[in-house]
mmCIF file of C-alpha atoms and ligand atoms in Angstrom:
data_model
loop_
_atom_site.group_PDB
_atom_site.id
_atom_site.type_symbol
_atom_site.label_atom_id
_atom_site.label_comp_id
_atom_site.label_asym_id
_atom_site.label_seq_id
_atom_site.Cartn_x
_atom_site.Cartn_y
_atom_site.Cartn_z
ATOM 1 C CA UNK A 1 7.254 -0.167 2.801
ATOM 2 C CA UNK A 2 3.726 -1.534 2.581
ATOM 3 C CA UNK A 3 3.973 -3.647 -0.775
ATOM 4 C CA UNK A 4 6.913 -5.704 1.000
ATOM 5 C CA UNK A 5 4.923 -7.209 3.652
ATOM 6 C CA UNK A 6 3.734 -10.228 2.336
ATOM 7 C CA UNK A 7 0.304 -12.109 4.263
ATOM 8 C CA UNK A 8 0.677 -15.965 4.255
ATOM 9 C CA UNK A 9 -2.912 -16.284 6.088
ATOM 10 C CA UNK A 10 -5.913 -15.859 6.264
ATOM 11 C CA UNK A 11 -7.986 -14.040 9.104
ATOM 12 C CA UNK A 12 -9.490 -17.322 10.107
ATOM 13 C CA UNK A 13 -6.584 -19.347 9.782
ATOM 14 C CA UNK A 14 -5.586 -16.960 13.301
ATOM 15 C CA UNK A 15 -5.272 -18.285 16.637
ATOM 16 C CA UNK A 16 -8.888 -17.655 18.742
ATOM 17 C CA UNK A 17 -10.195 -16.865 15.356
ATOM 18 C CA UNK A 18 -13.282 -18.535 14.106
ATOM 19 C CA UNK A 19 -15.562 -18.138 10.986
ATOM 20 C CA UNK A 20 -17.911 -15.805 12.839
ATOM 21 C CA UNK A 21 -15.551 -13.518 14.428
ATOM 22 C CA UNK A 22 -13.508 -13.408 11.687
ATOM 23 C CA UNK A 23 -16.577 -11.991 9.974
ATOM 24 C CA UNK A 24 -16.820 -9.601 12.830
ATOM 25 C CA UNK A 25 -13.105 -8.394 11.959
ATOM 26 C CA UNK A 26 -13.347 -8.234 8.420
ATOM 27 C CA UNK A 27 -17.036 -5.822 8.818
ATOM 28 C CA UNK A 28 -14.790 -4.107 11.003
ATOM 29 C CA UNK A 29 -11.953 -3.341 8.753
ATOM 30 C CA UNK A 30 -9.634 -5.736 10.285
ATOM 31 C CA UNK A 31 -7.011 -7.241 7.866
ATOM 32 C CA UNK A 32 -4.227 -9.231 9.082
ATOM 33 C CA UNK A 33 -1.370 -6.136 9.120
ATOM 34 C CA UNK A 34 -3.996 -4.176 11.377
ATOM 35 C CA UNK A 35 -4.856 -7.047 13.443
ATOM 36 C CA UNK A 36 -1.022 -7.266 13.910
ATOM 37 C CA UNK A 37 -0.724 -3.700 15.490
ATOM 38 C CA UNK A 38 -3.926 -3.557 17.162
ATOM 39 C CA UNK A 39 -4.041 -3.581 20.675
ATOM 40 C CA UNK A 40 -5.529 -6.856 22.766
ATOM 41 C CA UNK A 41 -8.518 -4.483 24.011
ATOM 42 C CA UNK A 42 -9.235 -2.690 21.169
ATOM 43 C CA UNK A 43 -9.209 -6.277 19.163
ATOM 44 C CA UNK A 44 -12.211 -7.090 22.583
ATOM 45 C CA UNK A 45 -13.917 -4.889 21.605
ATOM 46 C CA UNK A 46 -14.566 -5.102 18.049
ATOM 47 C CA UNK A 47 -14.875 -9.102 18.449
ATOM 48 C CA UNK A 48 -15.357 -9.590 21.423
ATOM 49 C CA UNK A 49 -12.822 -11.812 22.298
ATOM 50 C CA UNK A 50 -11.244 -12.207 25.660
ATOM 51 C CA UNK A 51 -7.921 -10.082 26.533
ATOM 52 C CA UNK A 52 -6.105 -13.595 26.598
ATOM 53 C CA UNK A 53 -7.434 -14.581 23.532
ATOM 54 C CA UNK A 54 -6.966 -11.339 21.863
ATOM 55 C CA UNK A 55 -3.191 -11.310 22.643
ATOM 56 C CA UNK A 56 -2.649 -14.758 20.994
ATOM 57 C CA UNK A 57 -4.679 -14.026 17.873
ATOM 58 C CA UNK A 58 -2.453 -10.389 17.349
ATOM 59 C CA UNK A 59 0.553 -12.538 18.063
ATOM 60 C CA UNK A 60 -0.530 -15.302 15.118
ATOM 61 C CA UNK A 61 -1.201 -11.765 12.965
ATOM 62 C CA UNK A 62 2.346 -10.771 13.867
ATOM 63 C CA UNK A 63 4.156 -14.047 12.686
ATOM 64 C CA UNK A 64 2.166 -14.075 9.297
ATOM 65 C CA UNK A 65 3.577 -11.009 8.489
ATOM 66 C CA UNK A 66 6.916 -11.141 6.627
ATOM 67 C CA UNK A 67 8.228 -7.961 7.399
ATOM 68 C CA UNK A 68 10.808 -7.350 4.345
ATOM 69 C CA UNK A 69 13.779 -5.640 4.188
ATOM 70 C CA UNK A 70 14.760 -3.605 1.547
ATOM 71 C CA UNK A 71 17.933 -2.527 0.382
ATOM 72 C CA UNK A 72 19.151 0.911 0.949
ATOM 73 C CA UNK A 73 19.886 1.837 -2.520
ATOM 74 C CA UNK A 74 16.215 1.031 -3.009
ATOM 75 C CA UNK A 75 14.814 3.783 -0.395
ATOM 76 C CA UNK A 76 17.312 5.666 -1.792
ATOM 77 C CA UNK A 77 15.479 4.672 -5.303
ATOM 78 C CA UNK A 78 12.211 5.476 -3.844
ATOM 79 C CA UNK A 79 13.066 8.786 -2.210
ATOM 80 C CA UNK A 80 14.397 10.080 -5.003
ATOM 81 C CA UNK A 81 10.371 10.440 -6.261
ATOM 82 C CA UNK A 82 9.519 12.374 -3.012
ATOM 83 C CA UNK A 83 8.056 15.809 -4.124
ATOM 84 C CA UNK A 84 8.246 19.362 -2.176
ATOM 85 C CA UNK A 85 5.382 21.685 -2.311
ATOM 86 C CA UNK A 86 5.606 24.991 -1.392
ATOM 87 C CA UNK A 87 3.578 27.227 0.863
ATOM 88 C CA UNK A 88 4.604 30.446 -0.947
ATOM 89 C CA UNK A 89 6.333 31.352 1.992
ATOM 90 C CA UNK A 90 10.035 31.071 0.932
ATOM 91 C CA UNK A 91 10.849 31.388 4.588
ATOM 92 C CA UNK A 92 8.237 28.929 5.574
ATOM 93 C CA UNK A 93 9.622 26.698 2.540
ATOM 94 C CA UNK A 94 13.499 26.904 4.002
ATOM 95 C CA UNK A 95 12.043 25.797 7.650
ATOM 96 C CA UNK A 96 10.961 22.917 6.339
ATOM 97 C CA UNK A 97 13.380 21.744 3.715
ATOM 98 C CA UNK A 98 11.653 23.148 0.607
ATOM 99 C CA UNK A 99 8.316 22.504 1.043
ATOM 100 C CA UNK A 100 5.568 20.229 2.534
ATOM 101 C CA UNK A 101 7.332 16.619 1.497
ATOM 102 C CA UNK A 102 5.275 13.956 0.157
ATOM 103 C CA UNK A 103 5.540 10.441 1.383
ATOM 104 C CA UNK A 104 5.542 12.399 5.297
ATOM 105 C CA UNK A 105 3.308 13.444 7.892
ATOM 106 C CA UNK A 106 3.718 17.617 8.369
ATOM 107 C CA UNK A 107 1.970 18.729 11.834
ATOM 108 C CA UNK A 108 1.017 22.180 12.526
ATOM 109 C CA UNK A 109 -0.234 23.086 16.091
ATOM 110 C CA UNK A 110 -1.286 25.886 17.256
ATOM 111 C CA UNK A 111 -3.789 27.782 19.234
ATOM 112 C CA UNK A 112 -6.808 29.162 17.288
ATOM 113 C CA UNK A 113 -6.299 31.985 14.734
ATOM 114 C CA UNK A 114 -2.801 30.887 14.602
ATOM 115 C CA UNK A 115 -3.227 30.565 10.663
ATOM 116 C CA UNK A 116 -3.154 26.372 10.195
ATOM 117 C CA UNK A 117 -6.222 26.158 8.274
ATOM 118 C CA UNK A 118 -4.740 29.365 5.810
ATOM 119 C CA UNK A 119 -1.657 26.987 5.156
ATOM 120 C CA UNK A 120 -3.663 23.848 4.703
ATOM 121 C CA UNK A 121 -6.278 26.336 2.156
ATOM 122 C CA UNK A 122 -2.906 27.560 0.407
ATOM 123 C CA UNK A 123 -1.643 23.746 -0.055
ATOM 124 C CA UNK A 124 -4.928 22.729 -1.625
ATOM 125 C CA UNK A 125 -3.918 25.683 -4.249
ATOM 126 C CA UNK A 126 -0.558 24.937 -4.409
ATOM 127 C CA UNK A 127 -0.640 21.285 -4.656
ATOM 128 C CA UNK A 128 -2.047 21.798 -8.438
ATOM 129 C CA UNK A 129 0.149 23.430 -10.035
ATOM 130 C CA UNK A 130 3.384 22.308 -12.132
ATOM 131 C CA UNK A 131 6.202 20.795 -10.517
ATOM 132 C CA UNK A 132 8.682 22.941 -11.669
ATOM 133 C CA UNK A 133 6.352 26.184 -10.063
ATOM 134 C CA UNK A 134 6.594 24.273 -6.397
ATOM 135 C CA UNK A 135 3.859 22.464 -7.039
ATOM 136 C CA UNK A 136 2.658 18.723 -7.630
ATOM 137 C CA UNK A 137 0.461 18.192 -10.422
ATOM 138 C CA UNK A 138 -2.067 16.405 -7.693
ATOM 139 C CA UNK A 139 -5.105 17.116 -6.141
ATOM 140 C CA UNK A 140 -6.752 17.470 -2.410
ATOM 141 C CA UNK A 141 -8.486 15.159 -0.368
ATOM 142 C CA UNK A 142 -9.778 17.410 2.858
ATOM 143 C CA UNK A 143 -10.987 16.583 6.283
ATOM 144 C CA UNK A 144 -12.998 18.914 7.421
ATOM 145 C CA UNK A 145 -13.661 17.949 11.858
ATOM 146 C CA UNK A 146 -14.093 21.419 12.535
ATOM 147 C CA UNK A 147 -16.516 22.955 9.970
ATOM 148 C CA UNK A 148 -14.138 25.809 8.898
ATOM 149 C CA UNK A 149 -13.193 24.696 5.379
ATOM 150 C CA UNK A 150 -14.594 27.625 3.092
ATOM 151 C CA UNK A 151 -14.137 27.328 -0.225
ATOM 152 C CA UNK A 152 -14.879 30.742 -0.790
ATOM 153 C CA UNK A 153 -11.432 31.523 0.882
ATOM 154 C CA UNK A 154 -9.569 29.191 -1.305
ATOM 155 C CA UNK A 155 -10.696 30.623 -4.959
ATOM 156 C CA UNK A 156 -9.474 33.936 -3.079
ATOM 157 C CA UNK A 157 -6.338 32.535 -2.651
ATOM 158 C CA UNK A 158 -6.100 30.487 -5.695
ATOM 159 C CA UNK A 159 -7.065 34.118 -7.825
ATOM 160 C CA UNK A 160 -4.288 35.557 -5.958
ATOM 161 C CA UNK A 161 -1.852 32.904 -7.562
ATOM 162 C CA UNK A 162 -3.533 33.469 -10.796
ATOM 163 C CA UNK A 163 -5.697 30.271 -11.057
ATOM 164 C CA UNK A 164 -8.925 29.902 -12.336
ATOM 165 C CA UNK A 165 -10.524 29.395 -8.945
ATOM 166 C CA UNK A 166 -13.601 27.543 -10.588
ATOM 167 C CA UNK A 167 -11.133 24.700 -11.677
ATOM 168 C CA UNK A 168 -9.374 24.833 -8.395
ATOM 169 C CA UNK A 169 -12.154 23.977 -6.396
ATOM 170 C CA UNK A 170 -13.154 20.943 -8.396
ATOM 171 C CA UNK A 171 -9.641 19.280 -7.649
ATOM 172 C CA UNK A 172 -10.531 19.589 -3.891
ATOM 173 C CA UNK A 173 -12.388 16.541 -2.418
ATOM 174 C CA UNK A 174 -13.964 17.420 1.058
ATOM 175 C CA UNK A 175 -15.996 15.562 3.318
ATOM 176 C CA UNK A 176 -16.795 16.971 6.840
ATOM 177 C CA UNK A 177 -16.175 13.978 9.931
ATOM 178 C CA UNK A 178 -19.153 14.257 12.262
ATOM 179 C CA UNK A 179 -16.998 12.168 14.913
ATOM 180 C CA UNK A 180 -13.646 10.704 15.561
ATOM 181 C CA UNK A 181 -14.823 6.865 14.367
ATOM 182 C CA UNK A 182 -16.443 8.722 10.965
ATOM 183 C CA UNK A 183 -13.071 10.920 11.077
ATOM 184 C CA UNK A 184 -11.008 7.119 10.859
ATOM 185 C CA UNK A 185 -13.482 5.310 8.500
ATOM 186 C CA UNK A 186 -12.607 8.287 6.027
ATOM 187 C CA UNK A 187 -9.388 7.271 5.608
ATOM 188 C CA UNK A 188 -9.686 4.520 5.965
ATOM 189 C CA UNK A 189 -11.339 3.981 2.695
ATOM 190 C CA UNK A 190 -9.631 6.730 0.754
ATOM 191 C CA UNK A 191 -7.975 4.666 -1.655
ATOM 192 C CA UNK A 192 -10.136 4.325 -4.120
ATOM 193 C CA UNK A 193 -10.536 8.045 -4.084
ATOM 194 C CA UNK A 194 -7.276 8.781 -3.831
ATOM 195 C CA UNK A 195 -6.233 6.051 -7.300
ATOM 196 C CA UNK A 196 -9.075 7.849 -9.408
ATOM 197 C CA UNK A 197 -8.689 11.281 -8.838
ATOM 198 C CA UNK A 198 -4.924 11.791 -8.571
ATOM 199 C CA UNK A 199 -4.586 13.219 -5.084
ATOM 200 C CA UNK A 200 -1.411 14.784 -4.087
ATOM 201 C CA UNK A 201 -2.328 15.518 -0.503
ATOM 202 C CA UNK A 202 -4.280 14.638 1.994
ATOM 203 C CA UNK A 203 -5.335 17.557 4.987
ATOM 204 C CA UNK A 204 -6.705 16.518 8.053
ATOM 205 C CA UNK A 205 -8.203 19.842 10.038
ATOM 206 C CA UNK A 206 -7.907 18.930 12.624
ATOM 207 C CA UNK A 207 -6.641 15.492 13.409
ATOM 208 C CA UNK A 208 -7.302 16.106 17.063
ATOM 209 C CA UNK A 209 -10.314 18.139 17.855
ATOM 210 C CA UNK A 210 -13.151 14.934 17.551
ATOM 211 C CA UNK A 211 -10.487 12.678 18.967
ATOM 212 C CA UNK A 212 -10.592 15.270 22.525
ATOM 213 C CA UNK A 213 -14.206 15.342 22.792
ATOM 214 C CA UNK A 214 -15.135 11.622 22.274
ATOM 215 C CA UNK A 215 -12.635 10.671 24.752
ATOM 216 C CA UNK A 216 -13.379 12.502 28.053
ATOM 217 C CA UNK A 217 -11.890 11.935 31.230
ATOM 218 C CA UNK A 218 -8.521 9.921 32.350
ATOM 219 C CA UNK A 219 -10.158 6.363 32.410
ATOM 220 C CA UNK A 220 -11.056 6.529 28.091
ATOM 221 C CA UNK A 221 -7.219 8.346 27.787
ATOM 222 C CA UNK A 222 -5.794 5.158 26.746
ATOM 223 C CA UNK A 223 -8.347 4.026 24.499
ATOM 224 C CA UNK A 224 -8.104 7.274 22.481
ATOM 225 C CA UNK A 225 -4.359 7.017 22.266
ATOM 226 C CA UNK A 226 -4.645 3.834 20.874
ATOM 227 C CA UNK A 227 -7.076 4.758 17.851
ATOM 228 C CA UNK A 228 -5.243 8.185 17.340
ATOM 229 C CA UNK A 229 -2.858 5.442 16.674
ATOM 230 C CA UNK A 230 -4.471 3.667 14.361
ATOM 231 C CA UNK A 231 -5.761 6.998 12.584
ATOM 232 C CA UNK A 232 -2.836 8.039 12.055
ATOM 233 C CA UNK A 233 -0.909 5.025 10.601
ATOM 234 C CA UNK A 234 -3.594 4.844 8.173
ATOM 235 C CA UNK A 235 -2.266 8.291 6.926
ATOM 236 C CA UNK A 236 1.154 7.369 7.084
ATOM 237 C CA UNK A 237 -0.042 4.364 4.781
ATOM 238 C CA UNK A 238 -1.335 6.609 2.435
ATOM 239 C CA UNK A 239 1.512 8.828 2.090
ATOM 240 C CA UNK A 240 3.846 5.750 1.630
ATOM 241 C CA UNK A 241 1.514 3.762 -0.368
ATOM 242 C CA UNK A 242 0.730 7.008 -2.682
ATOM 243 C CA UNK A 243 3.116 9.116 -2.660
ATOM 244 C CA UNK A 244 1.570 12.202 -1.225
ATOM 245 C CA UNK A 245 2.001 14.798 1.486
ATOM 246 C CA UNK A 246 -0.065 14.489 4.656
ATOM 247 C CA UNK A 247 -0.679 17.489 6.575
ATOM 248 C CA UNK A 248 -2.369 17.204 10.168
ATOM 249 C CA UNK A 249 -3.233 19.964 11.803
ATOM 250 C CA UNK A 250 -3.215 19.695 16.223
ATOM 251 C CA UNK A 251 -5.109 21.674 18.783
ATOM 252 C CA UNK A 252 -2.495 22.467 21.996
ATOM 253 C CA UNK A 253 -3.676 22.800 25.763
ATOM 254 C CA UNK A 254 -2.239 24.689 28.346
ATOM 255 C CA UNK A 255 0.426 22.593 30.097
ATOM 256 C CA UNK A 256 0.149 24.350 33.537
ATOM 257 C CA UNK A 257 3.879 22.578 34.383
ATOM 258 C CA UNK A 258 5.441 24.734 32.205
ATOM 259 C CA UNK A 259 6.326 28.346 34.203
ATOM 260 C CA UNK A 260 8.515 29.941 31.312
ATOM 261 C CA UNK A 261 8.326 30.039 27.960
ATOM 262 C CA UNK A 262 4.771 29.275 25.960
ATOM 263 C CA UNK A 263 2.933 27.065 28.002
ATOM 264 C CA UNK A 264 1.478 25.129 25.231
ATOM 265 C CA UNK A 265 1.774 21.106 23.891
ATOM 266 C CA UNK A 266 0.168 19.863 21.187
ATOM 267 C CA UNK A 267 -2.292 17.082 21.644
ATOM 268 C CA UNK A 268 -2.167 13.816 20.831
ATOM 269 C CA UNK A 269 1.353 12.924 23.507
ATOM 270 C CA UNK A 270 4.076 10.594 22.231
ATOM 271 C CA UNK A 271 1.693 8.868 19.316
ATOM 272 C CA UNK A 272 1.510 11.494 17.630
ATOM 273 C CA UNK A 273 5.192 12.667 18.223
ATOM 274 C CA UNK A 274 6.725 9.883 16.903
ATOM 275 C CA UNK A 275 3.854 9.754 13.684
ATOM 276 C CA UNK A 276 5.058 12.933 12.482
ATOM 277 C CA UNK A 277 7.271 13.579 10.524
ATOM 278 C CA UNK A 278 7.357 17.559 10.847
ATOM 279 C CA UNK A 279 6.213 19.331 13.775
ATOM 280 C CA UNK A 280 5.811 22.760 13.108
ATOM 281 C CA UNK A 281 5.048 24.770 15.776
ATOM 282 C CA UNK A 282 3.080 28.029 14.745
ATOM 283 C CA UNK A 283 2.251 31.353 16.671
ATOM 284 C CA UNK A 284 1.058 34.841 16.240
ATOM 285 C CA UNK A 285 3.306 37.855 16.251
ATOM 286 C CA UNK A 286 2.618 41.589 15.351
ATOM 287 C CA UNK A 287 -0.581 42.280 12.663
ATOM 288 C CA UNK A 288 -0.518 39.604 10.089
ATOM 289 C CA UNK A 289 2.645 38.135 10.724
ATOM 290 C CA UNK A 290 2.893 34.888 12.273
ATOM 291 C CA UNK A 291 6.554 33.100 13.765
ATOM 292 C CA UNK A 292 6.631 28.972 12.843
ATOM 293 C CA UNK A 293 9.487 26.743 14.516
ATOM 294 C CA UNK A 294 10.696 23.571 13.282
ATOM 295 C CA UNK A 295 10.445 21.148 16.481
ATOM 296 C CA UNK A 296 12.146 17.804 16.365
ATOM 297 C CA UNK A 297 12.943 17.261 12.657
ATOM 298 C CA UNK A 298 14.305 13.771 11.943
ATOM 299 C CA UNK A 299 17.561 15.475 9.520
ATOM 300 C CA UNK A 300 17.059 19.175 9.124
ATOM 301 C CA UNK A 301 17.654 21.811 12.437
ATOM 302 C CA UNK A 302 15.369 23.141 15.201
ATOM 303 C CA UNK A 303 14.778 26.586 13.670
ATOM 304 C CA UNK A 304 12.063 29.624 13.242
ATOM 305 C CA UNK A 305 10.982 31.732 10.846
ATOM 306 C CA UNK A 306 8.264 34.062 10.285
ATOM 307 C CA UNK A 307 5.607 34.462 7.385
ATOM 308 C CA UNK A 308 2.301 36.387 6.910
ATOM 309 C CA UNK A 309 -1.282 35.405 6.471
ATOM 310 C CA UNK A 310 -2.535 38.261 4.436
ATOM 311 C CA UNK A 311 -5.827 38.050 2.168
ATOM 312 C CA UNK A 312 -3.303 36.734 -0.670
ATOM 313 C CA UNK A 313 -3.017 33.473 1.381
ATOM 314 C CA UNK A 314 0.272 32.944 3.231
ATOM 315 C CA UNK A 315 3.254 34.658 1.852
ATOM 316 C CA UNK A 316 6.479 36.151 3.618
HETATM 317 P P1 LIG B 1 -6.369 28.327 12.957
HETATM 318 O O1 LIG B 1 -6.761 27.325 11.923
HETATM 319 O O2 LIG B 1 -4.975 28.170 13.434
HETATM 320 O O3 LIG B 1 -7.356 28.411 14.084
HETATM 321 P P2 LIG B 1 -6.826 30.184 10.820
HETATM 322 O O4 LIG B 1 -5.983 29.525 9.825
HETATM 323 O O5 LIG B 1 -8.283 30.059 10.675
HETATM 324 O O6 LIG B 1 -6.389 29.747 12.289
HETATM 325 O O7 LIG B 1 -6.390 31.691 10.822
HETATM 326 C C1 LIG B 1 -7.311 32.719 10.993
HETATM 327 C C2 LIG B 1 -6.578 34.022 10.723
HETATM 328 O O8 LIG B 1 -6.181 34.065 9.351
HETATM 329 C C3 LIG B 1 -7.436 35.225 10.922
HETATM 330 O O9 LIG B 1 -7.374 35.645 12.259
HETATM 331 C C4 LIG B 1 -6.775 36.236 9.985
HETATM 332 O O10 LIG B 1 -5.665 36.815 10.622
HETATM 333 C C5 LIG B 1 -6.255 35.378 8.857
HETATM 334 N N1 LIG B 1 -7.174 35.430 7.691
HETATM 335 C C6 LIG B 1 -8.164 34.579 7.395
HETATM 336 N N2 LIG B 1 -8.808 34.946 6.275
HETATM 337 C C7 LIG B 1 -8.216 36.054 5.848
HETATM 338 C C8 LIG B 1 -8.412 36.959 4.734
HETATM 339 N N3 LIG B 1 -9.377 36.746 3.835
HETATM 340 N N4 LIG B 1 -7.592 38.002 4.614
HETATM 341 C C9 LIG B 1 -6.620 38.231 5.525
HETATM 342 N N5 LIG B 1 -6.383 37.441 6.580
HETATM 343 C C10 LIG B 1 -7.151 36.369 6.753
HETATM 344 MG MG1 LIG B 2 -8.458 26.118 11.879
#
């Protein structure tokens, strides 16, 4: 999708646009494809033009963009490289389709202990193996916004799948996002890492949790919406762009409307929604077992299943 859109300008050459705050844009990040889905406000802020002014300049962005078409034989022709890895759940596999699918955005929410970070530790195992054993031949980039990635765990898992755990754990790229604007700038400039070390997947844990506590109260609601935005068309990018899965993993809150049923949503409202490309939906059930349903899947049926999180990893 990416390579086809072709930029005829340059930042300066934009409406309200001058040499000095087209400096400001470019510090910022700004190229003309994100200037073109940036929001008038958002563009304020980071330049500091007026609202007015902002809306012209993302409108110039917008008609310098040649959004091509491509031929359907050609996704087809594209697809047809999309991997599956699996979670060593074959149940957990099925619900999805196979596996976690590269060139997509999975989601799993949950509350805590619900076992997302033991599937994201699994996939940074799994991702490294073969092909033809479920996995990818890649390697991990990992956000860590929570502080609960433990390596330690993962060479117990990866031990348990007969790896050397040592050689695991050097295939897994980590940095730790102290905030939600550190959180973005990571990937934001990923791709360098990402071309040089042969990364497979990218796991954000969680996508959400920095995002909640920057923005507090209704009046910032907006604002947050709008970069969770941004965030997470930058990962889309990057699965697109690379080939790679993308797994997010959402925080829920209590949704006091609902009276039956679990009275949890995930996070994030309609952005994320429509990001995703798999919404899993993950809860505990009796001892180690845990019950994951399949919510709004573009081609494959709402469904459940249930898998274990044992001290092998996750199995069935
Ligand atoms: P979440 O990320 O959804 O908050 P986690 O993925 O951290 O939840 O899941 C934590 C749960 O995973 C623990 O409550 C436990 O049931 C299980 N777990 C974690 N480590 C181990 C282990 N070494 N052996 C067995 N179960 C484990
Ligand atoms: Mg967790």
């Amino acid at each position: 999708m990416t390579e086809d859109v072709v930029v005829t300008k340059k930042l300066k050459d934009l409406p309200g646009v001058g040499p000095a705050t087209a400096k400001k844009l470019e510090e910022a990040g700004y190229d003309i494809q994100k200037i073109a889905v940036a929001s008038p406000h958002e563009l304020g802020e980071v330049a500091g033009l007026g609202v007015e002014t902002a809306k012209k300049t993302i409108a110039g962005a917008r008609d310098s963009l040649e959004m091509g078409f491509e031929t359907a034989d050609r996704i087809l022709e594209k697809r047809k490289e999309i991997g599956k890895i699996t979670t060593s759940s074959t149940e957990l596999d099925n619900l999805l389709g196979g596996g976690i699918e590269t060139m997509a955005i999975t989601e799993f929410y949950a509350k805590f202990g619900s076992g997302k970070t033991q599937i994201g530790f699994q996939l940074c195992v799994n991702v490294q193996k073969p092909k033809k054993e479920g996995g990818f031949d890649g390697n991990v980039l990992f956000i860590d916004s929570e502080g609960t990635f433990r390596p330690e765990r993962i060479a117990q898992i990866a031990e348990a799948q007969g790896m050397d755990p040592d050689e695991v754990l050097k295939n897994i790229h980590v940095a730790k996002a102290v905030n939600s604007d550190h959180q973005m700038i990571l990937a934001e400039k990923a791709d360098d890492l990402i071309k040089d070390n042969n990364i497979k997947l990218v796991i954000v844990d969680s996508l959400t949790s920095h995002f909640r506590s920057d923005y507090i109260g209704r009046g910032s609601l907006s604002e947050r919406q709008q970069k969770l935005n941004t965030h997470i068309h930058t990962l889309l990018k990057l699965a697109d762009k690379y080939n790679l899965a993308v797994i997010i993993m959402n925080q829920v809150m209590d949704n006091p409307g609902i009276l039956f049923g679990d009275p949890t949503t995930p996070i994030g409202g309609h952005v994320l929604a429509h990001a995703s490309t798999y919404r899993v939906y993950l809860r505990k059930s009796k001892g180690d077992k845990r019950v994951a349903r399949l919510v709004d899947s573009p081609c494959l049926p709402d469904a459940e299943c249930v898998f274990t999180v044992s001290e092998q990893g996750i199995t069935d």
